[in-house]
XYZ file of C-alpha atoms in Angstrom:
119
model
C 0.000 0.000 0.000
C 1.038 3.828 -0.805
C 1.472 5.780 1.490
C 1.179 10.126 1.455
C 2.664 12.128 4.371
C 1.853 15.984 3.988
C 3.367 18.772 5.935
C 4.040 22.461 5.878
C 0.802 23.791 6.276
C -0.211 26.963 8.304
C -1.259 30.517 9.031
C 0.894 32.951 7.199
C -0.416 36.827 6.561
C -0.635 37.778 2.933
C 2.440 37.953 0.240
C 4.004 35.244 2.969
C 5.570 32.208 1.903
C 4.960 28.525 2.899
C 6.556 25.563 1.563
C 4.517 22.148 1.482
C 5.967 18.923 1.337
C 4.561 15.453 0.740
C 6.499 12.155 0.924
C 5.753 8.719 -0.597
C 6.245 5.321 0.504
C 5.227 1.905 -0.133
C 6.812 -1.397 -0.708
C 6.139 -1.602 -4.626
C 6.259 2.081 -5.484
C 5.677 3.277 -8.280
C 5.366 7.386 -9.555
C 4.238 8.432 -13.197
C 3.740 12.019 -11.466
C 2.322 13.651 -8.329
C 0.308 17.103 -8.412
C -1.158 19.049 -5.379
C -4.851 19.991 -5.129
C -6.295 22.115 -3.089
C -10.070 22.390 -1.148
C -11.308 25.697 0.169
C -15.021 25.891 2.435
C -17.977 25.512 0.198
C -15.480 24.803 -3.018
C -15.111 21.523 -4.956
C -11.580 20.567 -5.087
C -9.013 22.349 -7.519
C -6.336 20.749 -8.973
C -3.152 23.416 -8.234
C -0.116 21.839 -9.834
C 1.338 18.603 -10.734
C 4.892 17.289 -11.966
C 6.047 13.918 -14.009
C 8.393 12.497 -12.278
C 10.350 11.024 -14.688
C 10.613 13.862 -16.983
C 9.745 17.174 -14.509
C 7.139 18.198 -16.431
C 4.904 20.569 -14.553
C 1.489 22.058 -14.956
C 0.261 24.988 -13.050
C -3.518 26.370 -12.301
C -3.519 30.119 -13.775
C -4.165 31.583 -10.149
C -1.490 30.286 -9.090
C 1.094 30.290 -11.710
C 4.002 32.802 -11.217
C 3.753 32.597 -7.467
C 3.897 28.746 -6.902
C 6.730 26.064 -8.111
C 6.183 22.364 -7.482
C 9.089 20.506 -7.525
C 10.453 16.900 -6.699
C 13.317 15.017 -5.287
C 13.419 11.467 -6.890
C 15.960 9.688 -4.097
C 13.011 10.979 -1.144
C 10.014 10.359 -3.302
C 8.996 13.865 -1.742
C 7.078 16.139 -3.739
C 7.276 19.858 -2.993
C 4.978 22.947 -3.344
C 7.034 26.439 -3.151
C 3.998 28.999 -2.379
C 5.059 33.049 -2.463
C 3.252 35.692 -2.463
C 0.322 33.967 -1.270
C -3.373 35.501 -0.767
C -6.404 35.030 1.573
C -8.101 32.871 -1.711
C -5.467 30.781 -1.202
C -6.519 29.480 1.829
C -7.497 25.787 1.694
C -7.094 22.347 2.742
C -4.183 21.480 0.457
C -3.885 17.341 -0.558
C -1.039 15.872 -2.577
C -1.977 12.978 -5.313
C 0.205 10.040 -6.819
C -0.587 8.500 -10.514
C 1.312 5.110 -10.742
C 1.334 5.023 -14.380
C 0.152 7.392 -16.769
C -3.204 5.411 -17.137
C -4.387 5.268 -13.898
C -4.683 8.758 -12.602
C -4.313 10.002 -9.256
C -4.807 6.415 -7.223
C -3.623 7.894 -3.805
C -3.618 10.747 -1.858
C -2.561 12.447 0.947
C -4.456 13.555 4.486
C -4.707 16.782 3.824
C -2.928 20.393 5.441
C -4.647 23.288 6.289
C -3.331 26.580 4.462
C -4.339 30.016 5.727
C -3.792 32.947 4.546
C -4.856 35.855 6.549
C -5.439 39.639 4.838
């Protein structure tokens, strides 16, 4: 079974910084790519960003692009979300997703970390 560790999450005031991390383990692990998604009150989930991890591809949500960077270290199987400049509409419950393969979509996914962002 996979397993998804968040942390990072927490109050920061507006145009702060917070950096997210998510780790990955399991005994037959496997990563086509990871992404972050985000949930704010009353919202349906977002997707944010996501990265291949073979190639470090990345895709970004337009609200958020410019100001966050996802990123990955292959040897940790950690997956990493850089957030500057951030905004009270950034506020959320932030979850990190793993795809296996590139058929199979996002298959597991984190607990979940609270993000706020106070004005």
């Amino acid at each position: 079974q996979v397993q998804l560790v968040e942390s990072g999450g927490g109050l920061v005031q507006a145009g702060g910084s917070l950096r997210l991390s998510c780790a990955a383990s399991g005994r037959t692990l496997s990563i086509y790519s990871m992404g972050w998604f985000r949930q704010a009150p009353g919202k349906e989930r977002e997707p944010v960003a996501d990265i291949t991890w073979g190639g470090g591809f990345t895709h970004y949500a337009g609200s958020v692009k410019g100001r966050f960077t996802i990123s990955r270290d292959n040897a940790k199987n950690t997956v990493y979300l850089q957030q500057n400049s951030l905004k009270p509409e950034d506020t959320a419950v932030y979850y990190c997703a793993l795809a296996p393969r590139a058929t199979t979509g996002y298959t597991y996914w984190g607990q979940g970390t609270q993000v706020t962002v106070s004005s």
